[in-house]
Structure formats: C-alpha cells, structure tokens
CSV table of C-alpha atoms (C1' of nucleotides) in Angstrom, one decimal:
chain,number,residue,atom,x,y,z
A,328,UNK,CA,0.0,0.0,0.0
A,329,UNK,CA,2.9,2.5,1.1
A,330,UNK,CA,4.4,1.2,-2.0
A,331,UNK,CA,4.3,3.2,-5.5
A,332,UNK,CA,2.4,0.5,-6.6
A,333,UNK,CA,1.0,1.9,-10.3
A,334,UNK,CA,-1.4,0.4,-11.7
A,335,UNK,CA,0.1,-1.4,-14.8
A,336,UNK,CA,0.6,1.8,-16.3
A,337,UNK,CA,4.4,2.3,-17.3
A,338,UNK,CA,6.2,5.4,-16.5
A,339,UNK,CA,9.5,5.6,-18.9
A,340,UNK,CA,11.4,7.2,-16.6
A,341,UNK,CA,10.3,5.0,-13.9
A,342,UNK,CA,10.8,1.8,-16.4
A,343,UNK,CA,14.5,3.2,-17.4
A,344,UNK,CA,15.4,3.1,-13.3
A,345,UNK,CA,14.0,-0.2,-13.0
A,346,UNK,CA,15.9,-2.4,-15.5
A,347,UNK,CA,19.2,-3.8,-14.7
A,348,UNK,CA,20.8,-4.3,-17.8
A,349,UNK,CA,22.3,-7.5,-16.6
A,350,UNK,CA,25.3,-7.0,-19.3
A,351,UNK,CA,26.6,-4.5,-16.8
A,352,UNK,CA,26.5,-6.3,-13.9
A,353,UNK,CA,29.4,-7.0,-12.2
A,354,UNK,CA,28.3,-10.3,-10.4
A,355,UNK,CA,27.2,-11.5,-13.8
A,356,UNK,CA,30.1,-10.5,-15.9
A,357,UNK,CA,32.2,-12.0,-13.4
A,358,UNK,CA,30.3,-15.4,-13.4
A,359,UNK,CA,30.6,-15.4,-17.1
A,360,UNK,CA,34.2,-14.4,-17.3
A,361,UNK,CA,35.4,-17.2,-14.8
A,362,UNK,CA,33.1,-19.8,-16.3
A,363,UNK,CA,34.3,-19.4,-19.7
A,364,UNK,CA,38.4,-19.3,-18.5
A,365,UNK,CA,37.7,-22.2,-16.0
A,366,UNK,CA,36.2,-24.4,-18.7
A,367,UNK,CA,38.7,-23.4,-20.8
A,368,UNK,CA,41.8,-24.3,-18.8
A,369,UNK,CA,39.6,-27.6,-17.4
A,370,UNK,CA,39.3,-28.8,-21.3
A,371,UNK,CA,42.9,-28.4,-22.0
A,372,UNK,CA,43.8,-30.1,-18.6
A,373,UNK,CA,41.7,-32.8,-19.4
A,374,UNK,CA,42.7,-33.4,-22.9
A,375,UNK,CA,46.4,-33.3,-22.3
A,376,UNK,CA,46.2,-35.0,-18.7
A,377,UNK,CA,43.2,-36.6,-18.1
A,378,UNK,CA,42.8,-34.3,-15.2
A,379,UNK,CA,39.9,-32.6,-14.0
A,380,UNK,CA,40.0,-29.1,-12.9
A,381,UNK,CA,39.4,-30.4,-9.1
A,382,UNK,CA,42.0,-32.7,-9.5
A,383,UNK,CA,44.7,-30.3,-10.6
A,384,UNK,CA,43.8,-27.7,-8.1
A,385,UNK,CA,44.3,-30.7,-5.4
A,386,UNK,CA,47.5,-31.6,-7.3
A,387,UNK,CA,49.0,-27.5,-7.4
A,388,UNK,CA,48.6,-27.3,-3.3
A,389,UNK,CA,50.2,-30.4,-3.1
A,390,UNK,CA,53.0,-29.4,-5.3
A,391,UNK,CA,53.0,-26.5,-3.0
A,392,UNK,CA,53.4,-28.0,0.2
A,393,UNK,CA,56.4,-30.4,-1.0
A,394,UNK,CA,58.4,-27.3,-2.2
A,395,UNK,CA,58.0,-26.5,1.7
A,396,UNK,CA,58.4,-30.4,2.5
A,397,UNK,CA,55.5,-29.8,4.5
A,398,UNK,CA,52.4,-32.5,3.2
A,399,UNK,CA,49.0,-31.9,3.8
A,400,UNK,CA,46.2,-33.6,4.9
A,401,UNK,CA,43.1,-33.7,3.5
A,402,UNK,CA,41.9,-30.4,5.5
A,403,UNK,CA,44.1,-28.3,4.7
A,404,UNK,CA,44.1,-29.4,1.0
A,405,UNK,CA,40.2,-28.2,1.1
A,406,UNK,CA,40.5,-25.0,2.7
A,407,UNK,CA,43.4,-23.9,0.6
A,408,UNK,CA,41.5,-25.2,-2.9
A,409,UNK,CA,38.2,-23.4,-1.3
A,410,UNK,CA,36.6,-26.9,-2.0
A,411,UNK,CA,34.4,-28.8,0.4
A,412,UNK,CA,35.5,-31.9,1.8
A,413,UNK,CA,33.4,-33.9,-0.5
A,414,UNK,CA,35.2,-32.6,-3.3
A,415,UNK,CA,38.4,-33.1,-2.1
A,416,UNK,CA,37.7,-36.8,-1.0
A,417,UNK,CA,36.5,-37.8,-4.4
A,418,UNK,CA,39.5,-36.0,-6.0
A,419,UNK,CA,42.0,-37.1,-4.1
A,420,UNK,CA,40.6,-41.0,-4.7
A,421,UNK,CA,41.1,-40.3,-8.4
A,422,UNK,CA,44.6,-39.2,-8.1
A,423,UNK,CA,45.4,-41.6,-5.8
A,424,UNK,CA,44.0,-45.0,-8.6
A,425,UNK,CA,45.3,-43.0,-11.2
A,426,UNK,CA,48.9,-43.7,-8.7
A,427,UNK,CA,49.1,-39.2,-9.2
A,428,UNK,CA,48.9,-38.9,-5.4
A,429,UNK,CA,49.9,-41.2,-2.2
A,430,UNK,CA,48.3,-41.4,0.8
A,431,UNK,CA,49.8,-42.3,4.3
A,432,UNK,CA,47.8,-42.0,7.8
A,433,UNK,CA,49.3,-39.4,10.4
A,434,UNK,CA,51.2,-40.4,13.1
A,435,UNK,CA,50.1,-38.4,15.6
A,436,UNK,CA,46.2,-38.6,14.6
A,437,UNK,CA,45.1,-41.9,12.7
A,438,UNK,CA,42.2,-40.1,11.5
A,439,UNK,CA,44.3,-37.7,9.6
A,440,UNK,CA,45.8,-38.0,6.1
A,441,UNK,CA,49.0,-37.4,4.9
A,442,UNK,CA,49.0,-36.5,0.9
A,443,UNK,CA,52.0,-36.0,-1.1
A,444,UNK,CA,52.6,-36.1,-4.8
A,445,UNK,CA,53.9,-39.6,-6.1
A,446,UNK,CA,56.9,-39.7,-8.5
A,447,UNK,CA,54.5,-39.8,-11.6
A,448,UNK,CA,52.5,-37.2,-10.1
A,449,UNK,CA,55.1,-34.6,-9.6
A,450,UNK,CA,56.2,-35.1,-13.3
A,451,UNK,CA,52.3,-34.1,-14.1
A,452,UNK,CA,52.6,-31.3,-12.1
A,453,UNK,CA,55.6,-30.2,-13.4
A,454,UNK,CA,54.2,-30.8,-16.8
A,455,UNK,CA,51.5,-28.6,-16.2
A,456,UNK,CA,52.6,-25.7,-14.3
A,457,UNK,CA,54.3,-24.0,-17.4
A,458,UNK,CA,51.0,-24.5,-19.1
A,459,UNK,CA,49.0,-22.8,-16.4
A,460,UNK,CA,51.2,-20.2,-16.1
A,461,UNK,CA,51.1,-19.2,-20.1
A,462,UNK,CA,47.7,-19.4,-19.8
A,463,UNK,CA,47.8,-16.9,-17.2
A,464,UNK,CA,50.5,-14.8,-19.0
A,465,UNK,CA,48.5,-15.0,-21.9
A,466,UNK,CA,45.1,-13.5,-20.1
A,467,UNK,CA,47.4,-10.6,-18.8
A,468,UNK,CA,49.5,-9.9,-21.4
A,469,UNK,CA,45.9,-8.4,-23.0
A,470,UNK,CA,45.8,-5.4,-20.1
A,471,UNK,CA,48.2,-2.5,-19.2
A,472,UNK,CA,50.3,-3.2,-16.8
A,473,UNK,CA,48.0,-0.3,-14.6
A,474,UNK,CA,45.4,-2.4,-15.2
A,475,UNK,CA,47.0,-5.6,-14.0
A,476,UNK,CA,47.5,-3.9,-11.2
A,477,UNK,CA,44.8,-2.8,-10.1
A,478,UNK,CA,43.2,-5.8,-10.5
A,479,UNK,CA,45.3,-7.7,-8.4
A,480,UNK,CA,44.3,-5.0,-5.8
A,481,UNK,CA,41.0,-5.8,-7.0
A,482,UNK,CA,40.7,-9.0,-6.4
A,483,UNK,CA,42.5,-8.8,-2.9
A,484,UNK,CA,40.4,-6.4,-1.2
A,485,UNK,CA,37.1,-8.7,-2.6
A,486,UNK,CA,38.7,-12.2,-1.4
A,487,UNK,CA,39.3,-10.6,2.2
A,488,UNK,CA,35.6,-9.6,2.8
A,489,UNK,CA,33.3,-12.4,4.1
A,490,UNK,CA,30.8,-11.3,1.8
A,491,UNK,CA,27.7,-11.7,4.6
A,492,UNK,CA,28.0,-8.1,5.7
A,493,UNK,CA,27.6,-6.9,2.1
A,494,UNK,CA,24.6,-9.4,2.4
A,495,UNK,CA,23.3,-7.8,5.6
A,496,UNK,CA,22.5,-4.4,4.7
A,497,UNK,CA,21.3,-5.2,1.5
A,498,UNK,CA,19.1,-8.1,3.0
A,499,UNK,CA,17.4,-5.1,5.2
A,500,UNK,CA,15.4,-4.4,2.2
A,501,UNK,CA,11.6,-5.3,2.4
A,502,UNK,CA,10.0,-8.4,1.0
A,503,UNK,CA,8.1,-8.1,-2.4
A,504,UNK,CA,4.5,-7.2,-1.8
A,505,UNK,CA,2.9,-10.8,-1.4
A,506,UNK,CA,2.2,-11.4,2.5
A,507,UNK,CA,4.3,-15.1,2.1
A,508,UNK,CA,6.8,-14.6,4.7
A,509,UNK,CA,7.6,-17.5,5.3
A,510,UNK,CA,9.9,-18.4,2.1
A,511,UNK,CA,12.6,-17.8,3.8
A,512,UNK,CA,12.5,-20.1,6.8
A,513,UNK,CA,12.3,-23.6,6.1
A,514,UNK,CA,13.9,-26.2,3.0
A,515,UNK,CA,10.1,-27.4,2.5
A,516,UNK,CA,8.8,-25.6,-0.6
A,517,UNK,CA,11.8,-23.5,-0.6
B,782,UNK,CA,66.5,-34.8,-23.9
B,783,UNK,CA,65.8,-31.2,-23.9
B,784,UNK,CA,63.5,-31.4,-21.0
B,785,UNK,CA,65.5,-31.1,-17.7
B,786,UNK,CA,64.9,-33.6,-16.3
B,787,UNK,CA,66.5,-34.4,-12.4
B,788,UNK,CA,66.5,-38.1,-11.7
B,789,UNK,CA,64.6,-37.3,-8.9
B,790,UNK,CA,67.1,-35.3,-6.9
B,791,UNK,CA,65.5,-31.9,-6.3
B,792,UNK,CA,67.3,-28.5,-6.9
B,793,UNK,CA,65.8,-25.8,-4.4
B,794,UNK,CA,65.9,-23.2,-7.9
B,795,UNK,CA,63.8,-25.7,-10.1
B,796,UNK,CA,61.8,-26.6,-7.6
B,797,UNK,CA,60.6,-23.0,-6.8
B,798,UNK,CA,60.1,-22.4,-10.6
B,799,UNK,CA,58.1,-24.9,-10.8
B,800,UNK,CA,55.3,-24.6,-8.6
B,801,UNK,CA,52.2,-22.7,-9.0
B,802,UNK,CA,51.1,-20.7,-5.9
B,803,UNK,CA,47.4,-21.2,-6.4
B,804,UNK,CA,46.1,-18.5,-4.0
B,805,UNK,CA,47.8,-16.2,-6.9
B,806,UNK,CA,46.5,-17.7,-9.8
B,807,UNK,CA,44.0,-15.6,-11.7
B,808,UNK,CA,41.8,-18.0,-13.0
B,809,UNK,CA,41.5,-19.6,-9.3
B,810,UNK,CA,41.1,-16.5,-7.7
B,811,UNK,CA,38.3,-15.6,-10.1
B,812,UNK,CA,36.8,-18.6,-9.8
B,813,UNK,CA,36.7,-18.4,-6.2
B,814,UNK,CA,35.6,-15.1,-6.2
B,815,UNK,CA,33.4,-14.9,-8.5
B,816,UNK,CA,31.4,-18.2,-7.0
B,817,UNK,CA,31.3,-17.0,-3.4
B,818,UNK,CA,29.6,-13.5,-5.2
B,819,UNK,CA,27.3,-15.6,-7.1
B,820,UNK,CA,26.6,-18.4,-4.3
B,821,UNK,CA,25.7,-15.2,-2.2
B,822,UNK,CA,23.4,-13.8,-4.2
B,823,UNK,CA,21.7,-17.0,-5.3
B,824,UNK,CA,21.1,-17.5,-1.8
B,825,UNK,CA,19.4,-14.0,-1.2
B,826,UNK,CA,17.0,-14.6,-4.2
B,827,UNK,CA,16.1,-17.9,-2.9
B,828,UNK,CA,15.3,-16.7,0.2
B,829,UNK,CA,13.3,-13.7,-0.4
B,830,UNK,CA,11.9,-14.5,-3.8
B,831,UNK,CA,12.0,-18.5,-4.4
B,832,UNK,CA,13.9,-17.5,-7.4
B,833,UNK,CA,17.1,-19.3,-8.1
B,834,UNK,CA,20.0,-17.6,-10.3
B,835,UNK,CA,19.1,-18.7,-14.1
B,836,UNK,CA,15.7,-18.0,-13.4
B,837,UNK,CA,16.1,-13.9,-12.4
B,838,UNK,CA,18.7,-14.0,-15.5
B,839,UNK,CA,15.8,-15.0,-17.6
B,840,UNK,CA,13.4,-12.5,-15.6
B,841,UNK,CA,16.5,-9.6,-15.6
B,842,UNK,CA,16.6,-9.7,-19.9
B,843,UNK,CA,12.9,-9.9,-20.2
B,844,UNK,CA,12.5,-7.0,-17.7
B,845,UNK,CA,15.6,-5.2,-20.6
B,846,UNK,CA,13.3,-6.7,-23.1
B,847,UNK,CA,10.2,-5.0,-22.0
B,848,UNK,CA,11.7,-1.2,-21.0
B,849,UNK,CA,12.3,-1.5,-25.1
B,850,UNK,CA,9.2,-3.3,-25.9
B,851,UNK,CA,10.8,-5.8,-27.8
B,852,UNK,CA,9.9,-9.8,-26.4
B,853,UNK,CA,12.4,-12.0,-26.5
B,854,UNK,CA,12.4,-15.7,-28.1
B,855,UNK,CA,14.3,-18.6,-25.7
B,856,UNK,CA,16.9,-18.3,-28.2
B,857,UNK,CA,17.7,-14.7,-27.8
B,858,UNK,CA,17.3,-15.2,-23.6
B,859,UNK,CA,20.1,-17.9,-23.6
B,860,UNK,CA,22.4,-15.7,-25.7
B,861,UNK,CA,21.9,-12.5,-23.4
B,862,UNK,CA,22.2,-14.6,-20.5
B,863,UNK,CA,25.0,-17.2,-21.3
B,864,UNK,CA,23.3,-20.0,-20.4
B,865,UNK,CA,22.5,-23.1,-22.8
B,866,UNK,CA,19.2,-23.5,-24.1
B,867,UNK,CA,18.9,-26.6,-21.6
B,868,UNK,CA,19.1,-24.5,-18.7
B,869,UNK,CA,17.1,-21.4,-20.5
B,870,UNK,CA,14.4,-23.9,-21.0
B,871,UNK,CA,14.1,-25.2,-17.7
B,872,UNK,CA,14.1,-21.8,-16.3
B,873,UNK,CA,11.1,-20.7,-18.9
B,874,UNK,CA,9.6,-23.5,-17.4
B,875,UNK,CA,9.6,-22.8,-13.8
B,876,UNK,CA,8.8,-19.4,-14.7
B,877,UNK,CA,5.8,-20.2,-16.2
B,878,UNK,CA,5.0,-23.0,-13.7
B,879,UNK,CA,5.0,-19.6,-10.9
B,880,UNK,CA,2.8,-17.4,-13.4
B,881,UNK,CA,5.5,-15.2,-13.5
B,882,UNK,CA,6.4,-15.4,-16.9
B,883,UNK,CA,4.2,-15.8,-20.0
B,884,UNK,CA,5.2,-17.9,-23.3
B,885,UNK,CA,3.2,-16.9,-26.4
B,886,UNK,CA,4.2,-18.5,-30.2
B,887,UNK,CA,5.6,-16.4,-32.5
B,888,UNK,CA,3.5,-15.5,-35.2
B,889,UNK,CA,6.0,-15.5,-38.3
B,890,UNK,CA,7.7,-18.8,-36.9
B,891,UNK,CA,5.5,-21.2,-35.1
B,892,UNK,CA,8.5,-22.6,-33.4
B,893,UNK,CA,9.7,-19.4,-31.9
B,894,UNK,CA,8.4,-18.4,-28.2
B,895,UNK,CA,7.5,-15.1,-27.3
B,896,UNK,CA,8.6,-14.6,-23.7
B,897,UNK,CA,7.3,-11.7,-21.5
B,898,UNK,CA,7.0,-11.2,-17.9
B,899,UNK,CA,3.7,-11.3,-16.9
B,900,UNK,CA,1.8,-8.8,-14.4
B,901,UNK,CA,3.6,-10.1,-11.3
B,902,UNK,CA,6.8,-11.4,-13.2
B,903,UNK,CA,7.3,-7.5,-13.2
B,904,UNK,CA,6.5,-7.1,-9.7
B,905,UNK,CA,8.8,-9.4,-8.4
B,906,UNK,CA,11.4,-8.3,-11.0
B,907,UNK,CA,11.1,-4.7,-9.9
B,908,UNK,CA,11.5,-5.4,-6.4
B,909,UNK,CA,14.7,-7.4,-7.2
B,910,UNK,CA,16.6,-5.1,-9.3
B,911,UNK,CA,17.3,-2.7,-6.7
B,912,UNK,CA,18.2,-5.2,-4.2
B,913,UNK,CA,20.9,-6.6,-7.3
B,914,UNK,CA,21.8,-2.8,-7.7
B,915,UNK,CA,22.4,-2.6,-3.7
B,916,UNK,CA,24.6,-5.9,-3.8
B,917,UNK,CA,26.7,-4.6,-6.3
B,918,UNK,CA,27.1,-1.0,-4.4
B,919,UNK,CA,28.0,-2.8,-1.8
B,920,UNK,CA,30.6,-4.3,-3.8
B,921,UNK,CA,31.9,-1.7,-5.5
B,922,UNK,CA,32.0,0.9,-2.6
B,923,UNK,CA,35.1,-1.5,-1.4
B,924,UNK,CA,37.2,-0.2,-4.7
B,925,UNK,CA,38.5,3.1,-5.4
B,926,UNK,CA,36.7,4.8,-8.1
B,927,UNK,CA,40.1,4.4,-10.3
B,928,UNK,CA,40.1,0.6,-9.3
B,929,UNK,CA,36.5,0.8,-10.2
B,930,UNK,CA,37.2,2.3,-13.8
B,931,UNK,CA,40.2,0.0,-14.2
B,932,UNK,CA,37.9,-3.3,-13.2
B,933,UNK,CA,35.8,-2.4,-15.8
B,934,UNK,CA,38.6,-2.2,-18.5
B,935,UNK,CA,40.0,-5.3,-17.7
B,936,UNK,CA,35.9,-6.8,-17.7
B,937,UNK,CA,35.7,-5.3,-21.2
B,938,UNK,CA,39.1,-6.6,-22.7
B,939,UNK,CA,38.7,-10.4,-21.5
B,940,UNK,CA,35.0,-10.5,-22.3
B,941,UNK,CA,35.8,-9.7,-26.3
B,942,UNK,CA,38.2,-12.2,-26.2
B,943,UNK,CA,37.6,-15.4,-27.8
B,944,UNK,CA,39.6,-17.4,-25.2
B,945,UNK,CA,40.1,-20.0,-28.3
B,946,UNK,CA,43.2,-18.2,-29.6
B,947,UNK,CA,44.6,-17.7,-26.3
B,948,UNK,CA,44.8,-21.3,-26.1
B,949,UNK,CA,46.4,-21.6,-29.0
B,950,UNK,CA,50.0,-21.1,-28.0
B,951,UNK,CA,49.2,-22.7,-24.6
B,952,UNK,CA,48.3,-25.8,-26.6
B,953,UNK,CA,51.4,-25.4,-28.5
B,954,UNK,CA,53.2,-27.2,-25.6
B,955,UNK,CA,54.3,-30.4,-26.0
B,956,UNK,CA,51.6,-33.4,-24.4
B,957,UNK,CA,53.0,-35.5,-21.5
B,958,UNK,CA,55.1,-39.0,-22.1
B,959,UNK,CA,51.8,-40.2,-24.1
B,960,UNK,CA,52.0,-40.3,-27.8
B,961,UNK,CA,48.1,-39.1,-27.7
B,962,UNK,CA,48.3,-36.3,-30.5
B,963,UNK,CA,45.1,-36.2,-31.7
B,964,UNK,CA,43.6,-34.7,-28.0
B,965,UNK,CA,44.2,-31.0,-29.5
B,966,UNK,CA,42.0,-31.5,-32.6
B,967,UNK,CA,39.3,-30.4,-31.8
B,968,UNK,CA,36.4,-28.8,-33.9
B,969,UNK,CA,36.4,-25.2,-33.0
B,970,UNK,CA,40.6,-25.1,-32.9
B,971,UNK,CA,41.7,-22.4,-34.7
C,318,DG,C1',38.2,-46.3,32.4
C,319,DG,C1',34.2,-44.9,29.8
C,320,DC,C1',30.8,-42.1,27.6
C,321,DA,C1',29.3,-37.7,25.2
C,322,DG,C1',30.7,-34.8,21.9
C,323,DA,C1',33.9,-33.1,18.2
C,324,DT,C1',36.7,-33.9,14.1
C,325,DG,C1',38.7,-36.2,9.7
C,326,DG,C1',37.1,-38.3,5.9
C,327,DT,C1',34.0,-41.3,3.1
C,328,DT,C1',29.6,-42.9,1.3
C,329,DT,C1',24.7,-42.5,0.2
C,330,DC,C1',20.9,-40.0,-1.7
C,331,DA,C1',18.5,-36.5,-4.1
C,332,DT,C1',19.2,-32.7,-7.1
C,333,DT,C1',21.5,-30.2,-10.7
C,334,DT,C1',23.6,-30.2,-14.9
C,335,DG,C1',25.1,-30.9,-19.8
C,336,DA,C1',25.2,-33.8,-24.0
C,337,DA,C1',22.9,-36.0,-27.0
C,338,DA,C1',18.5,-37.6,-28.7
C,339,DC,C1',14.4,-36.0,-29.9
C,340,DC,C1',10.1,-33.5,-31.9
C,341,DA,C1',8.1,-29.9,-34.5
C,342,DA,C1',8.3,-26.2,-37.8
C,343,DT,C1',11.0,-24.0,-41.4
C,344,DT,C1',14.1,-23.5,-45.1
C,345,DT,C1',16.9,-25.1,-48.9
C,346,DA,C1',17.9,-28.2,-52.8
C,347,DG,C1',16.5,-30.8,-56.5
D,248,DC,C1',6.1,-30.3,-54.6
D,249,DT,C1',9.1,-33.4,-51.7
D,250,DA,C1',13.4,-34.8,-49.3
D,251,DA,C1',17.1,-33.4,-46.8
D,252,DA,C1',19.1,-30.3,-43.8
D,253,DT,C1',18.5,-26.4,-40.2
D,254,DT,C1',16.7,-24.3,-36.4
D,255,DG,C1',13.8,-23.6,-32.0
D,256,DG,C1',13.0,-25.9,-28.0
D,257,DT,C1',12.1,-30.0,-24.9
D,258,DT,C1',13.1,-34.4,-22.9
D,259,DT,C1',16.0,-38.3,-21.7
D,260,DC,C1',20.0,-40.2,-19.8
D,261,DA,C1',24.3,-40.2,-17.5
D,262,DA,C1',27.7,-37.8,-14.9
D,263,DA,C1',28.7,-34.1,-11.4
D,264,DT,C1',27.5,-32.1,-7.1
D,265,DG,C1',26.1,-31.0,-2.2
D,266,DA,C1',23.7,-32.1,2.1
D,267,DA,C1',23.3,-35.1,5.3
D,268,DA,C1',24.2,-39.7,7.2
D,269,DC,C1',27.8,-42.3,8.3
D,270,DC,C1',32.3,-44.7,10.3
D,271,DA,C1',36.5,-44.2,12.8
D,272,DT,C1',39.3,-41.8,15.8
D,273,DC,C1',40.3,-38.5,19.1
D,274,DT,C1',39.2,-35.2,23.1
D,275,DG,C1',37.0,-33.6,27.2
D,276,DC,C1',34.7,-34.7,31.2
D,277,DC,C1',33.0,-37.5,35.0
DNA sequence: GGCAGATGGTTTCATTTGAAACCAATTTAG
DNA sequence: CTAAATTGGTTTCAAATGAAACCATCTGCC
C-alpha cells in the first residue's frame, strides 16, 4: 500500500530506473568471465592429462606443500582449494588410482591424512605448471600493466571480505508485496 | 633430452620455478571469487523470492526486453544470458509454472516463443533489481573509483576475447610421455 | 576407564547439470 | 512439390554435485 504500486501503467522514466541491464553487472560478468576461462583451462587439462580441474587444483597445493616439504592432509588441501571436503575426498581418490597422489595415515592422529605427490604425479605437475602459467600470462599480457594492477588489488580487497556483511544491509530491504513470509524459513517448498 | 629432467634429486631453484602458488592464480582467484559472489546472491533470491539464479537472469533480460518493448524468443534469452538453451528452457519453465512469466508463439515462426513477464513477473522483477543494484554498491563501494574504472577495463578486454586463440600457443606445448596427439584436434581449434 | 561430543574423511541419496536424442516447424535443394 | 538439412525448443540419460548420514578416531569430562 505505502508502495508506489501503479497500476500497470508504465512510467518511462520510472521503467528506465527499474531495468538492470544485466550485461553490466558485475556479479554476472564475473560469473561469465570465470566460467568461460575455468572451462577453458579444465578442457585443456583434461585433454592433455586426463585431469579434471578439481583434481589439478588438489595436485597444485600439493605441489606447493612439497616445495615447503611440508604434506597436507586432506583439510588443509580443502581450505586452501576453497573446496568442500566432498570434493576433495573424491578427488584425491582419483589421483590416488590414477597412482598421481599417495596417501599415508598421520602419526600423531590416525584419523588424519597425509598426501603427497607420487613420482609420476610430480612429473604431471611439473608438466602442467608451465602451461597454467602461459595461460595466465596470456590472459594478462591483454591489459596495461596499470590495469594488471589494479586488478590484483581488486581481487584482494574482494577475497578478504566475508561477503555476509555486504549481504546484511542489502538483505534489510523489504519483501516483495505478497504477504508469504515465510519463504525464507524452512527447506520445505523452498 | 631437452626437457631437464632431475632423476629425482630436487634442486631448491627448479623446484621453486616450478610450482604454482594457487592463491595467486588468476583464473583460481576468479573462480573463487566470483562463485562465493554468485553463491551469495543465489542464496538472497532464494530466500526472499524462491527465485534461483538462471531464473532472475531470464526474468533480468525480459524485464531489458520489455523497457524497449521488444519480447524475446528462448533463443535470444540464452544468448543475453549465457546459459544453454537446456538451462534457459528449464528456467522458462519454472517461470511459467509460478505465473511469472508468459510464453506466447511467435507468429512469423511457429517454433519461436515469445517470452514476456507477466503482471507479477514485473513485480517481483522490480522489487529485485534494486536489491541486485544494492549488492553490487555494496561491492563496488570497497574499490576506489580508479580501481573501479580500471575493473571495468579489464571486464571489457577479457569479455571480447575469444579465449580460443589464447589457447592456442598454450596448446602449443608439447603433451606429456603419451604419444596421444590427436587430443588438441578439436572442432572449434583455430 | 568410559561415555558424550567433536573432528577427519567417506559414502549415500537426491538434485542439478550438460550432452545427446528428440520432436516440430521452417528453409533449402532438386 | 518433396526430401534433406536447419533451427527452436524440450526431454531423456548419465555424470557431477552438495547435504546429510555415516564410520573411525580423538578429546573432554566425570
């Protein structure tokens, strides 16, 4: 009722505010610009590796941790690959029948894994490394070196925020007019 | 021959050029970025509008569609949205399913939809945009307005990009141990 | 010791997704 | 005009995924 609720008629200027032209906007472009350069790199990992995308992410932090001589478990392999758990067990049981990965139990805490790269799968990862990293070179040699930049600064001061404070204040804003308040409590009808 | 390649004894130097610090590779870092955003917002529009993310995409170009009077075929919505037809079909679906969308045929091809918001379609698509347009403040208020400007270059240059061609001299590296040559011949190469 | 959580990791189950098969309408070739 | 090829869109099927249930171990507490 307190809402400017016209009555089907269409005000231009009021139709011009209320279109988001979704070309614009940054969420989406983003979405579309990493889903387009992930499947990319995941096609030529695949083809040239048989690796999938999860796989070789599990295989880089490994690759990591052994220049440090420091393995990982399981864990630690998921929070640094910002994959869940799941992910990471499936992966890492791929790797490990594909004999890319090795797997021992932790001394200290039987529950825990210890993952390291086997022979063959350091040679992968060796393999691919250079390739990733032309890829990358290739995606930045197309900006000015300003622009790399300030994207890396970019990208930094987004991956530090938690993201659920952004969420907060705009989640202050009303629900639509329909009196259904209750869509966002429970998984039922969701 | 050419490769160097260490029996297995590592050199600190090699080793250090050849691993990929994941947490500063692009692609990753957009990826991850770029699904938390997305996973974030999905999440909001569930909540508050039972309305998952291919569905508002469909409901954000008809709602562009409409502010120029010009309905839109499924066809046209998968290409402004950059989703398959699969998905653009589904989402039509569910769409119409909730009345919020309304699919007419085409008159010069009886194949062709003709896809319009319907009365409360609008509603619910006005209420959403400026909840879209908040999130993205939101966003960008944690940039400075030349980061900003600069984001938007770099959006702009990697979004004309084919991506193909910037394969190309990625896939110029030689494949692994296996003689498997054909892998890179794919239909769309070149 | 022993029992109630917590934690590391895997498996099960339902949903989501994409590829390919498919149907219907249209266009092109002969 | 008819047959093949194309195009718009949907459905089917298999693989990928995430949530929750699940085992095994460990920790805290009595």
């Amino acid at each position: 009722m307190a809402r400017d609720d016209d009555g089907g008629r269409e005000d231009p200027a009021a139709a011009a505010a209320s279109h988001l032209p979704l070309a614009r906007f940054l969420p989406y472009r983003l979405s579309v610009l990493s889903n387009r350069i992930s499947a990319r790199i995941a096609d030529l990992y695949e083809r040239r590796f048989d690796l999938t995308l999860p796989e070789w992410r599990v295989m880089a932090v490994l690759g990591e941790a052994a220049a440090d001589d420091r393995p990982m478990s399981a864990q630690e392999v998921a929070q640094r690959t910002a994959m869940d758990k799941v992910m990471v067990s499936r992966a890492v049981a791929r790797l490990i029948a594909a004999g890319r990965v090795d797997r021992a139990v932790a001394a200290d805490d039987r529950r825990r894994s210890v993952l390291t790269l086997t022979a063959e799968g350091r040679h992968i990862h060796d393999a691919v490394v250079p390739l990733a990293q032309a890829y990358e070179r290739a995606l930045l040699d197309r900006l000015s070196p300003r622009d790399r930049a300030a994207l890396d600064r970019v990208l930094s001061s987004l991956e530090g925020v938690d993201l659920a404070p952004l969420g907060r204040d705009v989640a202050a804003f009303p629900p639509p007019g329909d009196g259904d308040s209750d869509t966002d409590a429970g998984p039922g009808n969701g």
